mmCIF file with all atom_site columns, C-alpha atoms in Angstrom:
data_model
loop_
_atom_site.group_PDB
_atom_site.id
_atom_site.type_symbol
_atom_site.label_atom_id
_atom_site.label_alt_id
_atom_site.label_comp_id
_atom_site.label_asym_id
_atom_site.label_entity_id
_atom_site.label_seq_id
_atom_site.pdbx_PDB_ins_code
_atom_site.Cartn_x
_atom_site.Cartn_y
_atom_site.Cartn_z
_atom_site.occupancy
_atom_site.B_iso_or_equiv
_atom_site.pdbx_formal_charge
_atom_site.auth_seq_id
_atom_site.auth_comp_id
_atom_site.auth_asym_id
_atom_site.auth_atom_id
_atom_site.pdbx_PDB_model_num
ATOM 1   C CA . ASP A 1 1   ? -17.663 7.548   -5.100  1.00 54.00 ? 1   ASP A CA 1
ATOM 2   C CA . THR A 1 2   ? -16.789 4.944   -7.702  1.00 75.00 ? 2   THR A CA 1
ATOM 3   C CA . GLY A 1 3   ? -13.430 4.034   -6.212  1.00 92.00 ? 3   GLY A CA 1
ATOM 4   C CA . VAL A 1 4   ? -9.986  4.075   -7.777  1.00 95.00 ? 4   VAL A CA 1
ATOM 5   C CA . SER A 1 5   ? -10.049 2.738   -11.310 1.00 95.00 ? 5   SER A CA 1
ATOM 6   C CA . GLN A 1 6   ? -7.052  1.245   -13.095 1.00 96.00 ? 6   GLN A CA 1
ATOM 7   C CA . ASN A 1 7   ? -6.758  0.271   -16.743 1.00 96.00 ? 7   ASN A CA 1
ATOM 8   C CA . PRO A 1 8   ? -5.996  -2.133  -18.175 1.00 96.00 ? 8   PRO A CA 1
ATOM 9   C CA . ARG A 1 9   ? -6.472  -4.935  -15.643 1.00 95.00 ? 9   ARG A CA 1
ATOM 10  C CA . HIS A 1 10  ? -3.957  -7.108  -17.439 1.00 96.00 ? 10  HIS A CA 1
ATOM 11  C CA . LYS A 1 11  ? -1.191  -6.318  -19.905 1.00 97.00 ? 11  LYS A CA 1
ATOM 12  C CA . ILE A 1 12  ? 1.020   -8.802  -21.694 1.00 97.00 ? 12  ILE A CA 1
ATOM 13  C CA . THR A 1 13  ? 3.893   -7.374  -23.674 1.00 97.00 ? 13  THR A CA 1
ATOM 14  C CA . LYS A 1 14  ? 7.128   -8.432  -25.258 1.00 97.00 ? 14  LYS A CA 1
ATOM 15  C CA . ARG A 1 15  ? 10.455  -7.408  -23.811 1.00 97.00 ? 15  ARG A CA 1
ATOM 16  C CA . GLY A 1 16  ? 11.582  -4.086  -25.210 1.00 97.00 ? 16  GLY A CA 1
ATOM 17  C CA . GLN A 1 17  ? 8.099   -2.702  -25.807 1.00 97.00 ? 17  GLN A CA 1
ATOM 18  C CA . ASN A 1 18  ? 6.690   0.356   -24.076 1.00 98.00 ? 18  ASN A CA 1
ATOM 19  C CA . VAL A 1 19  ? 3.577   0.144   -21.918 1.00 98.00 ? 19  VAL A CA 1
ATOM 20  C CA . THR A 1 20  ? 1.348   2.748   -20.324 1.00 98.00 ? 20  THR A CA 1
ATOM 21  C CA . PHE A 1 21  ? -1.085  2.309   -17.464 1.00 97.00 ? 21  PHE A CA 1
ATOM 22  C CA . ARG A 1 22  ? -3.819  4.665   -16.396 1.00 97.00 ? 22  ARG A CA 1
ATOM 23  C CA . CYS A 1 23  ? -5.208  5.417   -12.956 1.00 97.00 ? 23  CYS A CA 1
ATOM 24  C CA . ASP A 1 24  ? -8.366  7.401   -12.255 1.00 97.00 ? 24  ASP A CA 1
ATOM 25  C CA . PRO A 1 25  ? -8.445  8.370   -8.580  1.00 96.00 ? 25  PRO A CA 1
ATOM 26  C CA . ILE A 1 26  ? -11.473 9.134   -6.487  1.00 94.00 ? 26  ILE A CA 1
ATOM 27  C CA . SER A 1 27  ? -12.596 12.576  -7.494  1.00 91.00 ? 27  SER A CA 1
ATOM 28  C CA . GLU A 1 28  ? -11.299 15.406  -5.311  1.00 87.00 ? 28  GLU A CA 1
ATOM 29  C CA . HIS A 1 29  ? -8.510  13.262  -3.883  1.00 92.00 ? 29  HIS A CA 1
ATOM 30  C CA . ASN A 1 30  ? -5.426  15.448  -3.957  1.00 90.00 ? 30  ASN A CA 1
ATOM 31  C CA . ARG A 1 31  ? -2.849  12.684  -3.537  1.00 91.00 ? 31  ARG A CA 1
ATOM 32  C CA . LEU A 1 32  ? -2.091  9.843   -5.903  1.00 94.00 ? 32  LEU A CA 1
ATOM 33  C CA . TYR A 1 33  ? 0.407   7.026   -5.389  1.00 95.00 ? 33  TYR A CA 1
ATOM 34  C CA . TRP A 1 34  ? 1.932   4.319   -7.550  1.00 96.00 ? 34  TRP A CA 1
ATOM 35  C CA . TYR A 1 35  ? 3.185   1.089   -6.017  1.00 96.00 ? 35  TYR A CA 1
ATOM 36  C CA . ARG A 1 36  ? 4.495   -2.165  -7.470  1.00 96.00 ? 36  ARG A CA 1
ATOM 37  C CA . GLN A 1 37  ? 3.781   -5.544  -5.896  1.00 94.00 ? 37  GLN A CA 1
ATOM 38  C CA . THR A 1 38  ? 5.288   -8.902  -6.700  1.00 93.00 ? 38  THR A CA 1
ATOM 39  C CA . LEU A 1 39  ? 4.152   -12.263 -5.384  1.00 88.00 ? 39  LEU A CA 1
ATOM 40  C CA . GLY A 1 40  ? 4.837   -12.656 -1.686  1.00 83.00 ? 40  GLY A CA 1
ATOM 41  C CA . GLN A 1 41  ? 5.948   -9.076  -1.215  1.00 89.00 ? 41  GLN A CA 1
ATOM 42  C CA . GLY A 1 42  ? 4.364   -5.930  0.087   1.00 92.00 ? 42  GLY A CA 1
ATOM 43  C CA . PRO A 1 43  ? 3.608   -2.932  -2.108  1.00 94.00 ? 43  PRO A CA 1
ATOM 44  C CA . GLU A 1 44  ? 6.853   -1.215  -3.106  1.00 93.00 ? 44  GLU A CA 1
ATOM 45  C CA . PHE A 1 45  ? 6.682   2.565   -3.395  1.00 92.00 ? 45  PHE A CA 1
ATOM 46  C CA . LEU A 1 46  ? 7.316   4.011   -6.859  1.00 94.00 ? 46  LEU A CA 1
ATOM 47  C CA . THR A 1 47  ? 6.158   7.610   -6.797  1.00 94.00 ? 47  THR A CA 1
ATOM 48  C CA . TYR A 1 48  ? 3.478   9.962   -5.564  1.00 91.00 ? 48  TYR A CA 1
ATOM 49  C CA . PHE A 1 49  ? 1.770   13.204  -6.493  1.00 92.00 ? 49  PHE A CA 1
ATOM 50  C CA . GLN A 1 50  ? 0.122   15.951  -4.556  1.00 89.00 ? 50  GLN A CA 1
ATOM 51  C CA . ASN A 1 51  ? -2.253  17.485  -7.063  1.00 90.00 ? 51  ASN A CA 1
ATOM 52  C CA . GLU A 1 52  ? -0.152  17.728  -10.255 1.00 91.00 ? 52  GLU A CA 1
ATOM 53  C CA . ALA A 1 53  ? 3.219   17.932  -8.488  1.00 91.00 ? 53  ALA A CA 1
ATOM 54  C CA . GLN A 1 54  ? 5.334   14.791  -8.315  1.00 91.00 ? 54  GLN A CA 1
ATOM 55  C CA . LEU A 1 55  ? 6.680   14.990  -4.753  1.00 88.00 ? 55  LEU A CA 1
ATOM 56  C CA . GLU A 1 56  ? 8.804   11.885  -4.538  1.00 86.00 ? 56  GLU A CA 1
ATOM 57  C CA . LYS A 1 57  ? 10.163  9.207   -6.821  1.00 88.00 ? 57  LYS A CA 1
ATOM 58  C CA . SER A 1 58  ? 11.777  6.020   -5.582  1.00 88.00 ? 58  SER A CA 1
ATOM 59  C CA . ARG A 1 59  ? 15.504  5.743   -6.130  1.00 83.00 ? 59  ARG A CA 1
ATOM 60  C CA . LEU A 1 60  ? 14.845  2.170   -7.174  1.00 74.00 ? 60  LEU A CA 1
ATOM 61  C CA . LEU A 1 61  ? 13.012  3.459   -10.209 1.00 78.00 ? 61  LEU A CA 1
ATOM 62  C CA . SER A 1 62  ? 15.093  3.548   -13.328 1.00 81.00 ? 62  SER A CA 1
ATOM 63  C CA . ASP A 1 63  ? 14.843  6.247   -15.969 1.00 89.00 ? 63  ASP A CA 1
ATOM 64  C CA . ARG A 1 64  ? 12.664  3.864   -17.983 1.00 94.00 ? 64  ARG A CA 1
ATOM 65  C CA . PHE A 1 65  ? 9.765   4.674   -15.657 1.00 94.00 ? 65  PHE A CA 1
ATOM 66  C CA . SER A 1 66  ? 7.883   7.931   -15.843 1.00 94.00 ? 66  SER A CA 1
ATOM 67  C CA . ALA A 1 67  ? 4.642   9.091   -14.328 1.00 95.00 ? 67  ALA A CA 1
ATOM 68  C CA . GLU A 1 68  ? 2.448   12.087  -14.944 1.00 94.00 ? 68  GLU A CA 1
ATOM 69  C CA . ARG A 1 69  ? -0.643  13.567  -13.397 1.00 95.00 ? 69  ARG A CA 1
ATOM 70  C CA . PRO A 1 70  ? -1.761  16.395  -15.670 1.00 90.00 ? 70  PRO A CA 1
ATOM 71  C CA . LYS A 1 71  ? -4.146  18.860  -14.054 1.00 86.00 ? 71  LYS A CA 1
ATOM 72  C CA . GLY A 1 72  ? -4.112  16.853  -10.856 1.00 84.00 ? 72  GLY A CA 1
ATOM 73  C CA . SER A 1 73  ? -6.689  14.376  -12.069 1.00 90.00 ? 73  SER A CA 1
ATOM 74  C CA . PHE A 1 74  ? -5.892  10.994  -13.640 1.00 96.00 ? 74  PHE A CA 1
ATOM 75  C CA . SER A 1 75  ? -2.354  9.667   -13.780 1.00 97.00 ? 75  SER A CA 1
ATOM 76  C CA . THR A 1 76  ? -0.360  7.588   -16.221 1.00 97.00 ? 76  THR A CA 1
ATOM 77  C CA . LEU A 1 77  ? 2.633   5.369   -15.556 1.00 97.00 ? 77  LEU A CA 1
ATOM 78  C CA . GLU A 1 78  ? 4.807   4.549   -18.552 1.00 96.00 ? 78  GLU A CA 1
ATOM 79  C CA . ILE A 1 79  ? 7.500   1.923   -18.697 1.00 96.00 ? 79  ILE A CA 1
ATOM 80  C CA . GLN A 1 80  ? 9.839   2.144   -21.664 1.00 96.00 ? 80  GLN A CA 1
ATOM 81  C CA . ARG A 1 81  ? 11.843  -0.767  -23.058 1.00 96.00 ? 81  ARG A CA 1
ATOM 82  C CA . THR A 1 82  ? 10.226  -3.261  -20.701 1.00 96.00 ? 82  THR A CA 1
ATOM 83  C CA . GLU A 1 83  ? 12.282  -6.015  -19.124 1.00 95.00 ? 83  GLU A CA 1
ATOM 84  C CA . GLN A 1 84  ? 11.173  -9.324  -17.663 1.00 95.00 ? 84  GLN A CA 1
ATOM 85  C CA . GLY A 1 85  ? 11.954  -7.977  -14.201 1.00 94.00 ? 85  GLY A CA 1
ATOM 86  C CA . ASP A 1 86  ? 9.215   -5.391  -14.670 1.00 95.00 ? 86  ASP A CA 1
ATOM 87  C CA . SER A 1 87  ? 6.578   -8.117  -14.457 1.00 97.00 ? 87  SER A CA 1
ATOM 88  C CA . ALA A 1 88  ? 4.472   -7.269  -11.413 1.00 97.00 ? 88  ALA A CA 1
ATOM 89  C CA . MET A 1 89  ? 1.151   -5.885  -10.229 1.00 96.00 ? 89  MET A CA 1
ATOM 90  C CA . TYR A 1 90  ? 1.135   -2.101  -10.493 1.00 97.00 ? 90  TYR A CA 1
ATOM 91  C CA . LEU A 1 91  ? -1.111  -0.520  -7.886  1.00 97.00 ? 91  LEU A CA 1
ATOM 92  C CA . CYS A 1 92  ? -2.532  2.958   -7.772  1.00 97.00 ? 92  CYS A CA 1
ATOM 93  C CA . ALA A 1 93  ? -3.929  4.570   -4.642  1.00 95.00 ? 93  ALA A CA 1
ATOM 94  C CA . SER A 1 94  ? -5.428  7.949   -3.897  1.00 94.00 ? 94  SER A CA 1
ATOM 95  C CA . SER A 1 95  ? -6.158  9.923   -0.757  1.00 91.00 ? 95  SER A CA 1
ATOM 96  C CA . PHE A 1 96  ? -7.451  13.243  0.481   1.00 89.00 ? 96  PHE A CA 1
ATOM 97  C CA . ASP A 1 97  ? -5.226  15.162  2.842   1.00 81.00 ? 97  ASP A CA 1
ATOM 98  C CA . PRO A 1 98  ? -6.068  18.863  2.775   1.00 73.00 ? 98  PRO A CA 1
ATOM 99  C CA . GLY A 1 99  ? -3.946  19.646  5.802   1.00 71.00 ? 99  GLY A CA 1
ATOM 100 C CA . SER A 1 100 ? -0.888  17.696  4.669   1.00 64.00 ? 100 SER A CA 1
ATOM 101 C CA . LEU A 1 101 ? -0.895  15.800  7.941   1.00 67.00 ? 101 LEU A CA 1
ATOM 102 C CA . GLY A 1 102 ? -0.021  12.487  6.356   1.00 68.00 ? 102 GLY A CA 1
ATOM 103 C CA . ASN A 1 103 ? -2.349  10.305  8.389   1.00 72.00 ? 103 ASN A CA 1
ATOM 104 C CA . GLU A 1 104 ? -5.045  9.877   5.784   1.00 79.00 ? 104 GLU A CA 1
ATOM 105 C CA . LYS A 1 105 ? -6.448  6.622   4.456   1.00 87.00 ? 105 LYS A CA 1
ATOM 106 C CA . LEU A 1 106 ? -5.242  5.347   1.093   1.00 91.00 ? 106 LEU A CA 1
ATOM 107 C CA . PHE A 1 107 ? -7.824  3.942   -1.302  1.00 93.00 ? 107 PHE A CA 1
ATOM 108 C CA . PHE A 1 108 ? -6.351  1.340   -3.635  1.00 94.00 ? 108 PHE A CA 1
ATOM 109 C CA . GLY A 1 109 ? -7.377  0.265   -7.082  1.00 94.00 ? 109 GLY A CA 1
ATOM 110 C CA . SER A 1 110 ? -7.412  -3.369  -8.174  1.00 93.00 ? 110 SER A CA 1
ATOM 111 C CA . GLY A 1 111 ? -4.138  -2.967  -10.024 1.00 95.00 ? 111 GLY A CA 1
ATOM 112 C CA . THR A 1 112 ? -2.727  -3.679  -13.457 1.00 97.00 ? 112 THR A CA 1
ATOM 113 C CA . GLN A 1 113 ? -0.965  -7.021  -13.816 1.00 96.00 ? 113 GLN A CA 1
ATOM 114 C CA . LEU A 1 114 ? 1.972   -6.692  -16.207 1.00 98.00 ? 114 LEU A CA 1
ATOM 115 C CA . SER A 1 115 ? 3.587   -9.732  -17.768 1.00 97.00 ? 115 SER A CA 1
ATOM 116 C CA . VAL A 1 116 ? 6.707   -9.184  -19.847 1.00 97.00 ? 116 VAL A CA 1
ATOM 117 C CA . LEU A 1 117 ? 7.549   -12.104 -22.101 1.00 95.00 ? 117 LEU A CA 1
ATOM 118 C CA . ALA B 2 1   ? 14.485  6.318   6.958   1.00 72.00 ? 1   ALA B CA 1
ATOM 119 C CA . GLN B 2 2   ? 11.221  4.705   7.875   1.00 82.00 ? 2   GLN B CA 1
ATOM 120 C CA . SER B 2 3   ? 10.490  0.989   7.645   1.00 89.00 ? 3   SER B CA 1
ATOM 121 C CA . VAL B 2 4   ? 8.363   -1.783  9.090   1.00 94.00 ? 4   VAL B CA 1
ATOM 122 C CA . THR B 2 5   ? 9.208   -5.405  9.741   1.00 95.00 ? 5   THR B CA 1
ATOM 123 C CA . GLN B 2 6   ? 6.514   -8.040  9.849   1.00 96.00 ? 6   GLN B CA 1
ATOM 124 C CA . LEU B 2 7   ? 7.519   -11.188 11.665  1.00 92.00 ? 7   LEU B CA 1
ATOM 125 C CA . GLY B 2 8   ? 6.143   -14.308 10.044  1.00 91.00 ? 8   GLY B CA 1
ATOM 126 C CA . SER B 2 9   ? 5.128   -14.387 6.418   1.00 93.00 ? 9   SER B CA 1
ATOM 127 C CA . HIS B 2 10  ? 2.489   -17.035 7.175   1.00 96.00 ? 10  HIS B CA 1
ATOM 128 C CA . VAL B 2 11  ? 0.379   -17.460 10.311  1.00 97.00 ? 11  VAL B CA 1
ATOM 129 C CA . SER B 2 12  ? -2.169  -20.229 10.876  1.00 97.00 ? 12  SER B CA 1
ATOM 130 C CA . VAL B 2 13  ? -4.807  -20.134 13.591  1.00 97.00 ? 13  VAL B CA 1
ATOM 131 C CA . SER B 2 14  ? -7.853  -22.215 14.367  1.00 97.00 ? 14  SER B CA 1
ATOM 132 C CA . GLU B 2 15  ? -11.270 -20.670 13.992  1.00 97.00 ? 15  GLU B CA 1
ATOM 133 C CA . GLY B 2 16  ? -12.143 -18.983 17.279  1.00 97.00 ? 16  GLY B CA 1
ATOM 134 C CA . ALA B 2 17  ? -8.518  -18.637 18.379  1.00 97.00 ? 17  ALA B CA 1
ATOM 135 C CA . LEU B 2 18  ? -6.608  -15.444 19.034  1.00 97.00 ? 18  LEU B CA 1
ATOM 136 C CA . VAL B 2 19  ? -5.053  -13.742 16.034  1.00 98.00 ? 19  VAL B CA 1
ATOM 137 C CA . LEU B 2 20  ? -1.703  -11.989 16.602  1.00 98.00 ? 20  LEU B CA 1
ATOM 138 C CA . LEU B 2 21  ? 0.181   -10.472 13.689  1.00 98.00 ? 21  LEU B CA 1
ATOM 139 C CA . ARG B 2 22  ? 3.442   -8.759  14.545  1.00 97.00 ? 22  ARG B CA 1
ATOM 140 C CA . CYS B 2 23  ? 4.811   -5.478  13.235  1.00 97.00 ? 23  CYS B CA 1
ATOM 141 C CA . ASN B 2 24  ? 7.840   -3.513  14.371  1.00 96.00 ? 24  ASN B CA 1
ATOM 142 C CA . TYR B 2 25  ? 8.648   -0.090  12.976  1.00 93.00 ? 25  TYR B CA 1
ATOM 143 C CA . SER B 2 26  ? 11.669  2.075   12.544  1.00 89.00 ? 26  SER B CA 1
ATOM 144 C CA . SER B 2 27  ? 11.235  5.808   12.335  1.00 80.00 ? 27  SER B CA 1
ATOM 145 C CA . SER B 2 28  ? 13.325  8.828   13.202  1.00 74.00 ? 28  SER B CA 1
ATOM 146 C CA . VAL B 2 29  ? 10.273  10.922  14.062  1.00 76.00 ? 29  VAL B CA 1
ATOM 147 C CA . PRO B 2 30  ? 6.865   10.100  15.563  1.00 77.00 ? 30  PRO B CA 1
ATOM 148 C CA . PRO B 2 31  ? 5.241   7.840   13.021  1.00 85.00 ? 31  PRO B CA 1
ATOM 149 C CA . TYR B 2 32  ? 1.806   7.240   11.675  1.00 89.00 ? 32  TYR B CA 1
ATOM 150 C CA . LEU B 2 33  ? 1.149   3.496   11.528  1.00 92.00 ? 33  LEU B CA 1
ATOM 151 C CA . PHE B 2 34  ? -1.409  1.565   9.532   1.00 94.00 ? 34  PHE B CA 1
ATOM 152 C CA . TRP B 2 35  ? -2.678  -1.944  8.979   1.00 97.00 ? 35  TRP B CA 1
ATOM 153 C CA . TYR B 2 36  ? -4.104  -2.795  5.565   1.00 96.00 ? 36  TYR B CA 1
ATOM 154 C CA . VAL B 2 37  ? -5.768  -6.050  4.526   1.00 96.00 ? 37  VAL B CA 1
ATOM 155 C CA . GLN B 2 38  ? -5.885  -7.650  1.095   1.00 93.00 ? 38  GLN B CA 1
ATOM 156 C CA . TYR B 2 39  ? -8.548  -10.290 0.548   1.00 91.00 ? 39  TYR B CA 1
ATOM 157 C CA . PRO B 2 40  ? -8.075  -12.684 -2.375  1.00 86.00 ? 40  PRO B CA 1
ATOM 158 C CA . ASN B 2 41  ? -8.596  -10.935 -5.713  1.00 82.00 ? 41  ASN B CA 1
ATOM 159 C CA . GLN B 2 42  ? -9.366  -7.617  -4.037  1.00 86.00 ? 42  GLN B CA 1
ATOM 160 C CA . GLY B 2 43  ? -7.508  -4.352  -3.532  1.00 88.00 ? 43  GLY B CA 1
ATOM 161 C CA . LEU B 2 44  ? -5.905  -3.323  -0.257  1.00 93.00 ? 44  LEU B CA 1
ATOM 162 C CA . GLN B 2 45  ? -8.171  -1.684  2.271   1.00 93.00 ? 45  GLN B CA 1
ATOM 163 C CA . LEU B 2 46  ? -7.479  0.061   5.554   1.00 94.00 ? 46  LEU B CA 1
ATOM 164 C CA . LEU B 2 47  ? -8.126  -1.882  8.763   1.00 96.00 ? 47  LEU B CA 1
ATOM 165 C CA . LEU B 2 48  ? -6.974  0.742   11.241  1.00 94.00 ? 48  LEU B CA 1
ATOM 166 C CA . LYS B 2 49  ? -4.468  3.521   11.813  1.00 91.00 ? 49  LYS B CA 1
ATOM 167 C CA . TYR B 2 50  ? -2.488  5.045   14.661  1.00 90.00 ? 50  TYR B CA 1
ATOM 168 C CA . THR B 2 51  ? -2.112  8.815   14.648  1.00 83.00 ? 51  THR B CA 1
ATOM 169 C CA . SER B 2 52  ? -1.019  9.463   18.254  1.00 78.00 ? 52  SER B CA 1
ATOM 170 C CA . ALA B 2 53  ? -4.513  10.192  19.583  1.00 76.00 ? 53  ALA B CA 1
ATOM 171 C CA . ALA B 2 54  ? -4.667  6.883   21.496  1.00 84.00 ? 54  ALA B CA 1
ATOM 172 C CA . THR B 2 55  ? -2.242  3.996   21.810  1.00 89.00 ? 55  THR B CA 1
ATOM 173 C CA . LEU B 2 56  ? -4.952  1.330   21.480  1.00 94.00 ? 56  LEU B CA 1
ATOM 174 C CA . VAL B 2 57  ? -6.622  1.590   18.112  1.00 94.00 ? 57  VAL B CA 1
ATOM 175 C CA . LYS B 2 58  ? -9.787  -0.233  17.126  1.00 95.00 ? 58  LYS B CA 1
ATOM 176 C CA . GLY B 2 59  ? -10.454 -1.058  13.518  1.00 94.00 ? 59  GLY B CA 1
ATOM 177 C CA . ILE B 2 60  ? -12.991 -2.810  11.379  1.00 93.00 ? 60  ILE B CA 1
ATOM 178 C CA . ASN B 2 61  ? -14.057 -6.452  11.702  1.00 93.00 ? 61  ASN B CA 1
ATOM 179 C CA . GLY B 2 62  ? -13.054 -6.674  15.379  1.00 96.00 ? 62  GLY B CA 1
ATOM 180 C CA . PHE B 2 63  ? -9.348  -6.014  14.862  1.00 97.00 ? 63  PHE B CA 1
ATOM 181 C CA . GLU B 2 64  ? -7.303  -3.765  17.099  1.00 97.00 ? 64  GLU B CA 1
ATOM 182 C CA . ALA B 2 65  ? -3.663  -2.773  17.464  1.00 97.00 ? 65  ALA B CA 1
ATOM 183 C CA . GLU B 2 66  ? -1.615  -1.258  20.250  1.00 94.00 ? 66  GLU B CA 1
ATOM 184 C CA . PHE B 2 67  ? 1.178   1.243   19.714  1.00 93.00 ? 67  PHE B CA 1
ATOM 185 C CA . LYS B 2 68  ? 4.092   0.553   22.075  1.00 93.00 ? 68  LYS B CA 1
ATOM 186 C CA . LYS B 2 69  ? 6.824   3.131   21.715  1.00 90.00 ? 69  LYS B CA 1
ATOM 187 C CA . SER B 2 70  ? 9.196   1.342   24.096  1.00 91.00 ? 70  SER B CA 1
ATOM 188 C CA . GLU B 2 71  ? 9.024   -1.776  21.928  1.00 92.00 ? 71  GLU B CA 1
ATOM 189 C CA . THR B 2 72  ? 8.638   0.077   18.591  1.00 93.00 ? 72  THR B CA 1
ATOM 190 C CA . SER B 2 73  ? 5.760   -2.270  17.896  1.00 95.00 ? 73  SER B CA 1
ATOM 191 C CA . PHE B 2 74  ? 2.266   -2.067  16.450  1.00 96.00 ? 74  PHE B CA 1
ATOM 192 C CA . HIS B 2 75  ? 0.930   -5.623  16.618  1.00 97.00 ? 75  HIS B CA 1
ATOM 193 C CA . LEU B 2 76  ? -2.492  -6.491  15.236  1.00 98.00 ? 76  LEU B CA 1
ATOM 194 C CA . THR B 2 77  ? -4.853  -8.670  17.265  1.00 98.00 ? 77  THR B CA 1
ATOM 195 C CA . LYS B 2 78  ? -8.318  -10.127 17.150  1.00 98.00 ? 78  LYS B CA 1
ATOM 196 C CA . PRO B 2 79  ? -9.721  -12.166 20.045  1.00 97.00 ? 79  PRO B CA 1
ATOM 197 C CA . SER B 2 80  ? -11.500 -14.776 17.945  1.00 97.00 ? 80  SER B CA 1
ATOM 198 C CA . ALA B 2 81  ? -10.596 -15.655 14.358  1.00 97.00 ? 81  ALA B CA 1
ATOM 199 C CA . HIS B 2 82  ? -13.287 -16.130 11.753  1.00 96.00 ? 82  HIS B CA 1
ATOM 200 C CA . MET B 2 83  ? -12.959 -17.959 8.474   1.00 96.00 ? 83  MET B CA 1
ATOM 201 C CA . SER B 2 84  ? -13.561 -14.685 6.649   1.00 95.00 ? 84  SER B CA 1
ATOM 202 C CA . ASP B 2 85  ? -10.390 -13.237 8.209   1.00 96.00 ? 85  ASP B CA 1
ATOM 203 C CA . ALA B 2 86  ? -8.223  -15.326 5.884   1.00 96.00 ? 86  ALA B CA 1
ATOM 204 C CA . ALA B 2 87  ? -6.289  -12.729 3.910   1.00 96.00 ? 87  ALA B CA 1
ATOM 205 C CA . GLU B 2 88  ? -2.921  -11.021 3.650   1.00 96.00 ? 88  GLU B CA 1
ATOM 206 C CA . TYR B 2 89  ? -2.215  -8.270  6.150   1.00 97.00 ? 89  TYR B CA 1
ATOM 207 C CA . PHE B 2 90  ? 0.243   -5.434  5.625   1.00 97.00 ? 90  PHE B CA 1
ATOM 208 C CA . CYS B 2 91  ? 1.680   -3.093  8.212   1.00 97.00 ? 91  CYS B CA 1
ATOM 209 C CA . ALA B 2 92  ? 2.659   0.355   6.935   1.00 94.00 ? 92  ALA B CA 1
ATOM 210 C CA . VAL B 2 93  ? 4.411   3.443   8.297   1.00 91.00 ? 93  VAL B CA 1
ATOM 211 C CA . ARG B 2 94  ? 4.607   7.075   7.392   1.00 86.00 ? 94  ARG B CA 1
ATOM 212 C CA . ASN B 2 95  ? 6.734   9.646   9.163   1.00 75.00 ? 95  ASN B CA 1
ATOM 213 C CA . SER B 2 96  ? 4.651   12.505  10.478  1.00 68.00 ? 96  SER B CA 1
ATOM 214 C CA . GLY B 2 97  ? 5.217   15.711  8.606   1.00 61.00 ? 97  GLY B CA 1
ATOM 215 C CA . GLY B 2 98  ? 2.830   15.368  5.729   1.00 53.00 ? 98  GLY B CA 1
ATOM 216 C CA . TYR B 2 99  ? 4.986   14.866  2.674   1.00 63.00 ? 99  TYR B CA 1
ATOM 217 C CA . GLN B 2 100 ? 6.496   11.469  3.302   1.00 74.00 ? 100 GLN B CA 1
ATOM 218 C CA . LYS B 2 101 ? 5.694   8.313   1.373   1.00 83.00 ? 101 LYS B CA 1
ATOM 219 C CA . VAL B 2 102 ? 3.837   5.379   2.924   1.00 88.00 ? 102 VAL B CA 1
ATOM 220 C CA . THR B 2 103 ? 6.137   2.361   3.321   1.00 90.00 ? 103 THR B CA 1
ATOM 221 C CA . PHE B 2 104 ? 4.652   -1.131  3.543   1.00 94.00 ? 104 PHE B CA 1
ATOM 222 C CA . GLY B 2 105 ? 5.938   -4.304  5.131   1.00 95.00 ? 105 GLY B CA 1
ATOM 223 C CA . THR B 2 106 ? 6.274   -7.594  3.304   1.00 95.00 ? 106 THR B CA 1
ATOM 224 C CA . GLY B 2 107 ? 2.940   -8.878  4.557   1.00 96.00 ? 107 GLY B CA 1
ATOM 225 C CA . THR B 2 108 ? 1.632   -11.771 6.641   1.00 97.00 ? 108 THR B CA 1
ATOM 226 C CA . LYS B 2 109 ? -0.737  -14.282 5.122   1.00 96.00 ? 109 LYS B CA 1
ATOM 227 C CA . LEU B 2 110 ? -3.303  -15.431 7.661   1.00 97.00 ? 110 LEU B CA 1
ATOM 228 C CA . GLN B 2 111 ? -4.802  -18.887 7.312   1.00 97.00 ? 111 GLN B CA 1
ATOM 229 C CA . VAL B 2 112 ? -7.827  -19.806 9.445   1.00 97.00 ? 112 VAL B CA 1
ATOM 230 C CA . ILE B 2 113 ? -8.330  -23.507 10.037  1.00 96.00 ? 113 ILE B CA 1
ATOM 231 C CA . PRO B 2 114 ? -11.877 -24.726 10.638  1.00 94.00 ? 114 PRO B CA 1
#
């Protein structure tokens, strides 16, 4: 168990550029979540997957955001045409919930800090 | 819709004093409730969770929380604060049913004064 891995740790980009983040969950975890966190705030839900299926996407998320989890393994989060308001820490978490009870523990990665200039 | 409200964005206690971090939830169905902690420069980790098995839940590092349905509360306590408890604490809720998202509160930063 190597934990949830996120790459890169830091990303600086210019406004209007596209960025992609990667998350490698703990192996055999069937659920994967993306959250966004800004200073002084709690993690804000973006989207989550059960295996390869994207079950929910936040209504706060614009069409510039897209996430994938091919084959139910790693996941990528892409932001197109970045804006300064996208600057935040992007967190990935994974969990194992074979019975779909919903009470399982989330394991978080260290996050990717995005700065849009 | 599910949500949690954490009262007090910053709490300061003296070392050895009682820690009380407040969380109230809103949920249309029986909820699952969680407390996560984020130490400086580290990822969030689970302290404890309520899943309806028992109203008083014990977690790691001496923390516990009590589910009170009548007050829609899930406050986190620790009898005696330690310097190492300084961190940010997040309450979270998930509606039972399996396919709901986990919603976090805005967090409470705990400062422990020597």
